[in-house]
């Protein structure tokens, strides 16, 4: 029930304006009882609208521009384009074409790439092509550098912590400010704990592509036993076929749970066959499978759909649902001082939503970059 003050792309503490500058607002906007929330941050999105970030194409830059523009209507103001397990040649071609940039009318901001694989478990590869999987056994961190080619634009790396010499790699990545996530793994609890001790702070799509919780050894899932390691977060798909949500949000709603879309190229398109890197996938509702199988391979859910479904499925508060898509991913990436909140001096990336959490307008740096028109489009 308050005013939100914005100046020069930042959320303003109006006290100085009132008392020192004796000023007032140049422009006033009636939000008509909308909910004002921080812009959503998607840290795992493989593509959308026909664009696959794991395919090296001549028009890759135009593809990533298209996705960044389209997701504004779903409330996403920043994202991490995600590459699934691919041949080294794909990383060498694609990663130099991804650059960290601010958002605006051209589209959502890019925070850096999320590299999911190829240093993952063969047993829990999921939709990742087995022939592209790699290990650290020969040169550890040098193997990773040779595979990716460059880490200049990389924000997150998902790897399996049970792989030999993974601790060396985790330490080297965290030294460079890169978030290490555990996933596609058969790690036991001891191996997972060791990875956290060396700097891992995230779990990629909890419960999916990892050992199930077992009373003798709970595996990676066991990291979430109270007390949860400080700073550890986990991602969930907010579509019910992937993970039952009700048991998750209450124990770990204090900042650990991060909503991701894990969206593929088919997001925003009609059902049919699409790609996920080297694989052909089929859309079934909001879920996707490797063609001809029941192996899950991402989703086609948008972030606003994820937020609504999470709130409905768990009965959590609106604030909790919104924070899982804004504050929590910002905390994961260490950018909560500028994104993911409506605090003074934060970037003025925010949304207007109705009471049912449908996006009405999207703002980046205080500028309107998308608004639902009268026809509802």
CSV table of C-alpha atoms in Angstrom, one decimal:
chain,number,residue,atom,x,y,z
A,1,UNK,CA,0.0,0.0,0.0
A,2,UNK,CA,3.0,2.3,-0.5
A,3,UNK,CA,4.7,4.2,-3.3
A,4,UNK,CA,7.6,2.8,-5.2
A,5,UNK,CA,10.1,5.6,-6.1
A,6,UNK,CA,12.4,5.1,-9.1
A,7,UNK,CA,15.2,7.3,-10.4
A,8,UNK,CA,18.0,6.6,-12.9
A,9,UNK,CA,17.2,2.9,-13.0
A,10,UNK,CA,17.3,2.4,-9.2
A,11,UNK,CA,14.7,2.1,-6.5
A,12,UNK,CA,15.0,5.4,-4.6
A,13,UNK,CA,14.8,6.2,-0.9
A,14,UNK,CA,12.6,9.3,-1.2
A,15,UNK,CA,13.7,10.7,2.1
A,16,UNK,CA,16.6,12.6,0.5
A,17,UNK,CA,14.4,13.8,-2.3
A,18,UNK,CA,11.8,15.1,0.1
A,19,UNK,CA,14.0,16.8,2.7
A,20,UNK,CA,17.2,17.7,0.9
A,21,UNK,CA,16.2,18.3,-2.7
A,22,UNK,CA,12.6,19.5,-1.8
A,23,UNK,CA,11.5,17.6,-4.9
A,24,UNK,CA,8.6,15.4,-5.9
A,25,UNK,CA,7.8,12.9,-8.6
A,26,UNK,CA,8.1,14.0,-12.2
A,27,UNK,CA,5.8,11.1,-13.3
A,28,UNK,CA,3.2,9.3,-11.3
A,29,UNK,CA,1.7,6.0,-12.3
A,30,UNK,CA,-1.5,4.5,-10.9
A,31,UNK,CA,-0.8,0.8,-10.5
A,32,UNK,CA,-4.5,0.1,-10.0
A,33,UNK,CA,-4.2,-2.3,-7.0
A,34,UNK,CA,-1.6,-4.4,-8.7
A,35,UNK,CA,1.0,-6.4,-6.8
A,36,UNK,CA,4.4,-4.9,-7.3
A,37,UNK,CA,7.1,-7.6,-7.1
A,38,UNK,CA,10.8,-8.0,-8.1
A,39,UNK,CA,11.5,-9.2,-11.6
A,40,UNK,CA,11.8,-13.0,-12.0
A,41,UNK,CA,15.3,-14.5,-12.4
A,42,UNK,CA,15.5,-17.8,-14.3
A,43,UNK,CA,18.9,-19.6,-13.7
A,44,UNK,CA,18.1,-22.7,-15.8
A,45,UNK,CA,16.5,-22.1,-19.2
A,46,UNK,CA,17.7,-24.1,-22.2
A,47,UNK,CA,15.9,-22.0,-24.8
A,48,UNK,CA,12.4,-21.3,-26.0
A,49,UNK,CA,10.3,-20.1,-28.9
A,50,UNK,CA,12.2,-22.4,-31.3
A,51,UNK,CA,15.6,-21.4,-30.0
A,52,UNK,CA,17.9,-24.1,-28.5
A,53,UNK,CA,20.9,-22.6,-26.6
A,54,UNK,CA,22.8,-25.9,-27.1
A,55,UNK,CA,22.9,-25.7,-30.8
A,56,UNK,CA,25.7,-23.9,-32.5
A,57,UNK,CA,23.9,-22.0,-35.3
A,58,UNK,CA,25.0,-19.1,-37.5
A,59,UNK,CA,22.2,-16.9,-36.1
A,60,UNK,CA,22.8,-17.8,-32.4
A,61,UNK,CA,22.9,-14.2,-31.3
A,62,UNK,CA,19.5,-13.4,-32.9
A,63,UNK,CA,18.1,-16.5,-31.2
A,64,UNK,CA,19.2,-15.5,-27.7
A,65,UNK,CA,17.9,-12.0,-28.4
A,66,UNK,CA,14.5,-13.5,-29.4
A,67,UNK,CA,14.2,-15.5,-26.2
A,68,UNK,CA,15.3,-12.6,-24.0
A,69,UNK,CA,12.6,-10.4,-25.6
A,70,UNK,CA,9.9,-13.0,-25.4
A,71,UNK,CA,10.3,-13.9,-21.7
A,72,UNK,CA,9.6,-10.3,-20.7
A,73,UNK,CA,5.9,-11.1,-21.0
A,74,UNK,CA,6.4,-13.9,-18.4
A,75,UNK,CA,8.0,-11.6,-15.9
A,76,UNK,CA,11.6,-12.7,-16.4
A,77,UNK,CA,14.0,-9.7,-16.2
A,78,UNK,CA,17.3,-11.6,-15.9
A,79,UNK,CA,18.3,-15.2,-16.9
A,80,UNK,CA,21.1,-17.7,-17.3
A,81,UNK,CA,21.0,-19.3,-20.8
A,82,UNK,CA,21.7,-23.0,-20.1
A,83,UNK,CA,23.6,-25.5,-22.2
A,84,UNK,CA,23.1,-29.2,-21.7
A,85,UNK,CA,25.8,-31.8,-22.3
A,86,UNK,CA,27.3,-31.1,-25.7
A,87,UNK,CA,30.5,-31.8,-27.7
A,88,UNK,CA,33.4,-29.4,-27.0
A,89,UNK,CA,32.9,-27.9,-30.5
A,90,UNK,CA,29.5,-26.6,-29.4
A,91,UNK,CA,30.8,-24.9,-26.3
A,92,UNK,CA,33.7,-23.4,-28.3
A,93,UNK,CA,31.2,-21.9,-30.8
A,94,UNK,CA,28.4,-20.9,-28.5
A,95,UNK,CA,30.0,-19.5,-25.3
A,96,UNK,CA,31.9,-16.7,-27.0
A,97,UNK,CA,28.5,-15.5,-28.3
A,98,UNK,CA,27.0,-15.2,-24.8
A,99,UNK,CA,27.9,-12.0,-23.0
A,100,UNK,CA,26.7,-10.6,-19.7
A,101,UNK,CA,24.5,-7.6,-20.4
A,102,UNK,CA,21.8,-5.5,-18.8
A,103,UNK,CA,18.2,-5.9,-19.7
A,104,UNK,CA,16.0,-3.3,-21.3
A,105,UNK,CA,13.4,-2.9,-24.0
A,106,UNK,CA,15.5,-5.3,-26.1
A,107,UNK,CA,15.0,-8.1,-23.6
A,108,UNK,CA,15.8,-9.6,-20.2
A,109,UNK,CA,19.3,-9.2,-18.9
A,110,UNK,CA,21.9,-12.0,-19.3
A,111,UNK,CA,23.6,-13.0,-16.0
A,112,UNK,CA,26.0,-15.5,-17.5
A,113,UNK,CA,25.7,-19.1,-18.8
A,114,UNK,CA,24.7,-22.2,-16.9
A,115,UNK,CA,26.6,-25.2,-18.1
A,116,UNK,CA,24.8,-28.4,-17.2
A,117,UNK,CA,27.2,-31.2,-18.0
A,118,UNK,CA,29.1,-32.9,-19.6
A,119,UNK,CA,30.9,-33.8,-16.3
A,120,UNK,CA,28.0,-35.8,-15.0
A,121,UNK,CA,27.1,-39.4,-14.2
A,122,UNK,CA,26.4,-41.9,-16.9
A,123,UNK,CA,23.8,-43.7,-14.6
A,124,UNK,CA,21.9,-40.4,-14.1
A,125,UNK,CA,22.4,-38.7,-17.4
A,126,UNK,CA,18.7,-38.2,-17.9
A,127,UNK,CA,18.2,-36.5,-21.3
A,128,UNK,CA,21.9,-35.8,-21.7
A,129,UNK,CA,23.6,-37.8,-24.6
A,130,UNK,CA,25.9,-40.5,-23.2
A,131,UNK,CA,28.5,-40.2,-26.0
A,132,UNK,CA,29.2,-36.6,-25.0
A,133,UNK,CA,29.8,-37.2,-21.2
A,134,UNK,CA,33.3,-36.5,-19.9
A,135,UNK,CA,35.4,-37.0,-16.7
A,136,UNK,CA,38.1,-35.1,-14.8
A,137,UNK,CA,40.5,-38.0,-14.5
A,138,UNK,CA,43.2,-36.9,-16.8
A,139,UNK,CA,43.7,-33.2,-16.0
A,140,UNK,CA,41.0,-32.2,-13.6
A,141,UNK,CA,40.4,-28.4,-14.1
A,142,UNK,CA,42.4,-28.4,-17.3
A,143,UNK,CA,40.0,-31.0,-18.8
A,144,UNK,CA,37.1,-28.6,-18.0
A,145,UNK,CA,38.9,-25.7,-19.6
A,146,UNK,CA,39.7,-27.7,-22.7
A,147,UNK,CA,36.0,-28.8,-23.0
A,148,UNK,CA,34.4,-25.4,-22.5
A,149,UNK,CA,37.1,-23.3,-24.1
A,150,UNK,CA,36.4,-20.3,-21.9
A,151,UNK,CA,34.8,-19.5,-18.6
A,152,UNK,CA,34.5,-15.7,-19.2
A,153,UNK,CA,30.7,-15.7,-19.4
A,154,UNK,CA,30.0,-18.7,-17.1
A,155,UNK,CA,27.8,-18.2,-14.0
A,156,UNK,CA,26.9,-21.8,-13.0
A,157,UNK,CA,28.3,-25.3,-13.7
A,158,UNK,CA,26.4,-28.4,-12.8
A,159,UNK,CA,28.5,-31.5,-12.2
A,160,UNK,CA,28.5,-34.8,-10.4
A,161,UNK,CA,30.5,-34.6,-7.2
A,162,UNK,CA,31.4,-38.3,-7.1
A,163,UNK,CA,33.6,-38.0,-10.1
A,164,UNK,CA,37.3,-38.4,-9.3
A,165,UNK,CA,39.1,-35.1,-8.8
A,166,UNK,CA,35.9,-33.2,-8.7
A,167,UNK,CA,36.9,-31.4,-5.5
A,168,UNK,CA,39.8,-29.8,-7.3
A,169,UNK,CA,37.5,-28.6,-10.0
A,170,UNK,CA,34.9,-27.3,-7.5
A,171,UNK,CA,37.6,-25.3,-5.7
A,172,UNK,CA,38.9,-23.8,-8.9
A,173,UNK,CA,35.5,-22.8,-10.1
A,174,UNK,CA,34.5,-21.2,-6.9
A,175,UNK,CA,37.8,-19.2,-6.8
A,176,UNK,CA,36.6,-17.7,-10.1
A,177,UNK,CA,33.2,-16.7,-8.6
A,178,UNK,CA,31.4,-19.5,-10.5
A,179,UNK,CA,28.5,-21.2,-8.7
A,180,UNK,CA,28.9,-25.0,-8.6
A,181,UNK,CA,25.7,-27.0,-8.6
A,182,UNK,CA,25.4,-30.7,-7.9
A,183,UNK,CA,23.2,-32.8,-10.2
A,184,UNK,CA,22.9,-35.7,-12.6
A,185,UNK,CA,24.7,-37.7,-10.0
A,186,UNK,CA,24.9,-41.0,-8.0
A,187,UNK,CA,26.8,-39.3,-5.2
A,188,UNK,CA,26.4,-40.6,-1.7
A,189,UNK,CA,25.9,-38.2,1.2
A,190,UNK,CA,29.6,-38.1,2.1
A,191,UNK,CA,30.6,-37.1,-1.4
A,192,UNK,CA,27.9,-34.5,-1.5
A,193,UNK,CA,29.0,-33.0,1.8
A,194,UNK,CA,32.6,-32.9,0.7
A,195,UNK,CA,31.5,-31.0,-2.4
A,196,UNK,CA,29.7,-28.4,-0.3
A,197,UNK,CA,32.8,-28.1,1.9
A,198,UNK,CA,34.8,-27.3,-1.2
A,199,UNK,CA,32.3,-24.6,-2.3
A,200,UNK,CA,29.3,-26.1,-4.0
A,201,UNK,CA,26.2,-24.1,-3.2
A,202,UNK,CA,23.4,-25.4,-5.4
A,203,UNK,CA,21.5,-28.6,-6.3
A,204,UNK,CA,20.2,-28.9,-9.9
A,205,UNK,CA,16.5,-30.0,-10.1
A,206,UNK,CA,16.3,-31.7,-6.7
A,207,UNK,CA,15.3,-35.4,-6.7
A,208,UNK,CA,15.5,-35.5,-10.5
A,209,UNK,CA,18.5,-37.4,-12.0
A,210,UNK,CA,20.0,-38.3,-8.6
A,211,UNK,CA,19.8,-41.2,-6.1
A,212,UNK,CA,16.5,-41.4,-4.3
A,213,UNK,CA,16.4,-40.7,-0.6
A,214,UNK,CA,17.3,-43.9,1.3
A,215,UNK,CA,17.5,-44.5,5.0
A,216,UNK,CA,21.0,-46.0,4.8
A,217,UNK,CA,22.4,-43.2,2.6
A,218,UNK,CA,20.2,-40.3,1.5
A,219,UNK,CA,22.6,-39.1,-1.2
A,220,UNK,CA,22.5,-35.5,-2.3
A,221,UNK,CA,19.0,-35.1,-1.0
A,222,UNK,CA,20.4,-35.8,2.5
A,223,UNK,CA,22.2,-32.4,2.3
A,224,UNK,CA,18.8,-30.8,3.2
A,225,UNK,CA,18.6,-32.5,6.5
A,226,UNK,CA,18.4,-30.0,9.4
A,227,UNK,CA,20.6,-28.1,9.8
A,228,UNK,CA,21.0,-27.4,6.1
A,229,UNK,CA,24.5,-26.2,5.2
A,230,UNK,CA,24.6,-22.5,5.2
A,231,UNK,CA,24.1,-21.0,1.8
A,232,UNK,CA,23.0,-24.2,0.1
A,233,UNK,CA,20.0,-23.8,-2.3
A,234,UNK,CA,18.2,-26.2,-4.5
A,235,UNK,CA,16.2,-25.9,-7.7
A,236,UNK,CA,12.8,-27.4,-8.4
A,237,UNK,CA,10.7,-27.6,-11.6
A,238,UNK,CA,7.3,-26.2,-10.6
A,239,UNK,CA,5.4,-28.8,-12.6
A,240,UNK,CA,3.9,-31.6,-10.6
A,241,UNK,CA,5.1,-34.5,-12.8
A,242,UNK,CA,8.7,-33.7,-11.9
A,243,UNK,CA,8.6,-33.2,-8.1
A,244,UNK,CA,5.8,-33.2,-5.5
A,245,UNK,CA,6.0,-29.7,-4.1
A,246,UNK,CA,4.1,-29.8,-0.9
A,247,UNK,CA,6.9,-31.5,1.2
A,248,UNK,CA,9.6,-29.1,-0.1
A,249,UNK,CA,8.6,-25.5,0.5
A,250,UNK,CA,7.8,-25.5,4.3
A,251,UNK,CA,11.1,-26.8,5.7
A,252,UNK,CA,13.2,-24.9,3.3
A,253,UNK,CA,11.2,-21.8,2.4
A,254,UNK,CA,13.8,-19.5,4.1
A,255,UNK,CA,15.8,-19.0,0.9
A,256,UNK,CA,16.9,-22.4,-0.2
A,257,UNK,CA,14.2,-23.2,-2.8
A,258,UNK,CA,14.7,-21.7,-6.3
A,259,UNK,CA,12.1,-22.0,-9.0
A,260,UNK,CA,13.5,-22.7,-12.5
A,261,UNK,CA,11.7,-23.4,-15.8
A,262,UNK,CA,14.3,-25.7,-17.3
A,263,UNK,CA,12.5,-24.7,-20.5
A,264,UNK,CA,13.5,-26.0,-23.8
A,265,UNK,CA,13.2,-24.8,-27.4
A,266,UNK,CA,9.5,-25.9,-27.5
A,267,UNK,CA,8.4,-23.4,-24.9
A,268,UNK,CA,5.9,-21.1,-26.5
A,269,UNK,CA,5.3,-23.4,-29.4
A,270,UNK,CA,2.7,-26.0,-30.3
A,271,UNK,CA,3.1,-29.6,-29.2
A,272,UNK,CA,5.3,-31.7,-31.4
A,273,UNK,CA,9.0,-32.6,-31.8
A,274,UNK,CA,11.7,-30.2,-30.9
A,275,UNK,CA,15.4,-30.3,-29.8
A,276,UNK,CA,17.3,-30.3,-26.6
A,277,UNK,CA,20.9,-30.1,-27.7
A,278,UNK,CA,21.8,-33.4,-29.4
A,279,UNK,CA,18.5,-35.0,-28.5
A,280,UNK,CA,15.0,-35.0,-30.1
A,281,UNK,CA,12.2,-34.4,-27.6
A,282,UNK,CA,8.4,-34.5,-27.6
A,283,UNK,CA,6.1,-32.1,-25.8
A,284,UNK,CA,3.3,-33.6,-23.6
A,285,UNK,CA,1.4,-30.8,-21.8
A,286,UNK,CA,4.0,-28.8,-19.8
A,287,UNK,CA,6.4,-31.7,-19.8
A,288,UNK,CA,8.9,-33.0,-22.4
A,289,UNK,CA,10.4,-36.4,-23.0
A,290,UNK,CA,13.2,-37.8,-25.2
A,291,UNK,CA,11.3,-38.9,-28.3
A,292,UNK,CA,10.0,-42.4,-28.0
A,293,UNK,CA,10.7,-42.7,-24.2
A,294,UNK,CA,9.4,-41.5,-20.8
A,295,UNK,CA,12.8,-39.8,-19.9
A,296,UNK,CA,12.0,-36.3,-18.8
A,297,UNK,CA,13.9,-33.6,-20.6
A,298,UNK,CA,13.1,-30.2,-19.2
A,299,UNK,CA,9.7,-28.5,-19.6
A,300,UNK,CA,7.9,-25.9,-21.6
A,301,UNK,CA,6.5,-24.1,-18.6
A,302,UNK,CA,7.1,-20.3,-18.4
A,303,UNK,CA,8.3,-18.7,-15.1
A,304,UNK,CA,5.0,-17.1,-14.3
A,305,UNK,CA,3.3,-20.4,-14.7
A,306,UNK,CA,5.8,-22.0,-12.4
A,307,UNK,CA,5.2,-19.3,-9.7
A,308,UNK,CA,1.4,-19.7,-9.9
A,309,UNK,CA,1.6,-23.5,-9.8
A,310,UNK,CA,4.0,-23.5,-6.9
A,311,UNK,CA,1.7,-21.2,-4.9
A,312,UNK,CA,-1.4,-23.3,-5.7
A,313,UNK,CA,0.3,-26.7,-5.2
A,314,UNK,CA,1.8,-25.8,-1.8
A,315,UNK,CA,-0.7,-23.3,-0.4
A,316,UNK,CA,2.3,-21.1,0.5
A,317,UNK,CA,2.0,-17.3,0.7
A,318,UNK,CA,2.1,-15.1,-2.4
A,319,UNK,CA,5.3,-13.6,-0.9
A,320,UNK,CA,7.0,-17.0,-0.6
A,321,UNK,CA,6.1,-18.0,-4.2
A,322,UNK,CA,7.4,-14.7,-5.6
A,323,UNK,CA,10.6,-14.8,-3.6
A,324,UNK,CA,11.4,-18.3,-4.9
A,325,UNK,CA,11.6,-16.8,-8.4
A,326,UNK,CA,13.3,-13.5,-7.5
A,327,UNK,CA,15.1,-13.1,-4.1
A,328,UNK,CA,16.3,-16.7,-3.8
A,329,UNK,CA,18.0,-17.0,-7.3
A,330,UNK,CA,19.5,-13.5,-6.6
A,331,UNK,CA,20.9,-14.8,-3.3
A,332,UNK,CA,22.3,-17.9,-5.0
A,333,UNK,CA,24.2,-15.8,-7.5
A,334,UNK,CA,25.3,-13.2,-4.9
A,335,UNK,CA,23.5,-10.3,-6.5
A,336,UNK,CA,20.7,-9.7,-4.0
A,337,UNK,CA,22.2,-6.3,-3.3
A,338,UNK,CA,21.0,-5.2,-6.7
A,339,UNK,CA,18.4,-7.6,-7.9
A,340,UNK,CA,15.6,-9.8,-6.5
A,341,UNK,CA,14.2,-7.2,-4.0
A,342,UNK,CA,12.5,-3.9,-3.9
A,343,UNK,CA,15.0,-2.5,-1.5
A,344,UNK,CA,16.4,1.0,-1.8
A,345,UNK,CA,19.3,1.3,-4.3
A,346,UNK,CA,18.3,-2.0,-6.0
A,347,UNK,CA,17.9,-2.1,-9.8
A,348,UNK,CA,14.4,-1.1,-10.6
A,349,UNK,CA,13.5,-4.4,-12.2
A,350,UNK,CA,9.9,-5.1,-11.1
A,351,UNK,CA,6.6,-6.5,-12.2
A,352,UNK,CA,3.0,-5.6,-11.8
A,353,UNK,CA,0.8,-8.7,-11.3
A,354,UNK,CA,-2.9,-9.2,-10.6
A,355,UNK,CA,-4.1,-11.1,-7.5
A,356,UNK,CA,-3.9,-14.4,-9.5
A,357,UNK,CA,-0.2,-13.7,-10.2
A,358,UNK,CA,-0.6,-13.1,-13.9
A,359,UNK,CA,1.9,-10.5,-15.2
A,360,UNK,CA,0.3,-7.2,-16.2
A,361,UNK,CA,3.6,-5.3,-16.9
A,362,UNK,CA,7.3,-5.7,-16.7
A,363,UNK,CA,9.8,-3.0,-15.9
A,364,UNK,CA,13.6,-3.0,-16.2
A,365,UNK,CA,15.7,-0.2,-14.8
A,366,UNK,CA,12.5,1.7,-14.2
A,367,UNK,CA,11.4,1.6,-17.8
A,368,UNK,CA,8.3,-0.3,-19.0
A,369,UNK,CA,9.5,-3.1,-21.4
A,370,UNK,CA,6.2,-5.0,-21.7
A,371,UNK,CA,2.6,-4.5,-20.9
A,372,UNK,CA,-0.5,-6.6,-21.4
A,373,UNK,CA,-2.7,-4.9,-23.9
A,374,UNK,CA,-6.5,-4.6,-23.7
A,375,UNK,CA,-7.0,-7.8,-25.6
A,376,UNK,CA,-5.1,-9.7,-23.0
A,377,UNK,CA,-2.0,-10.4,-25.2
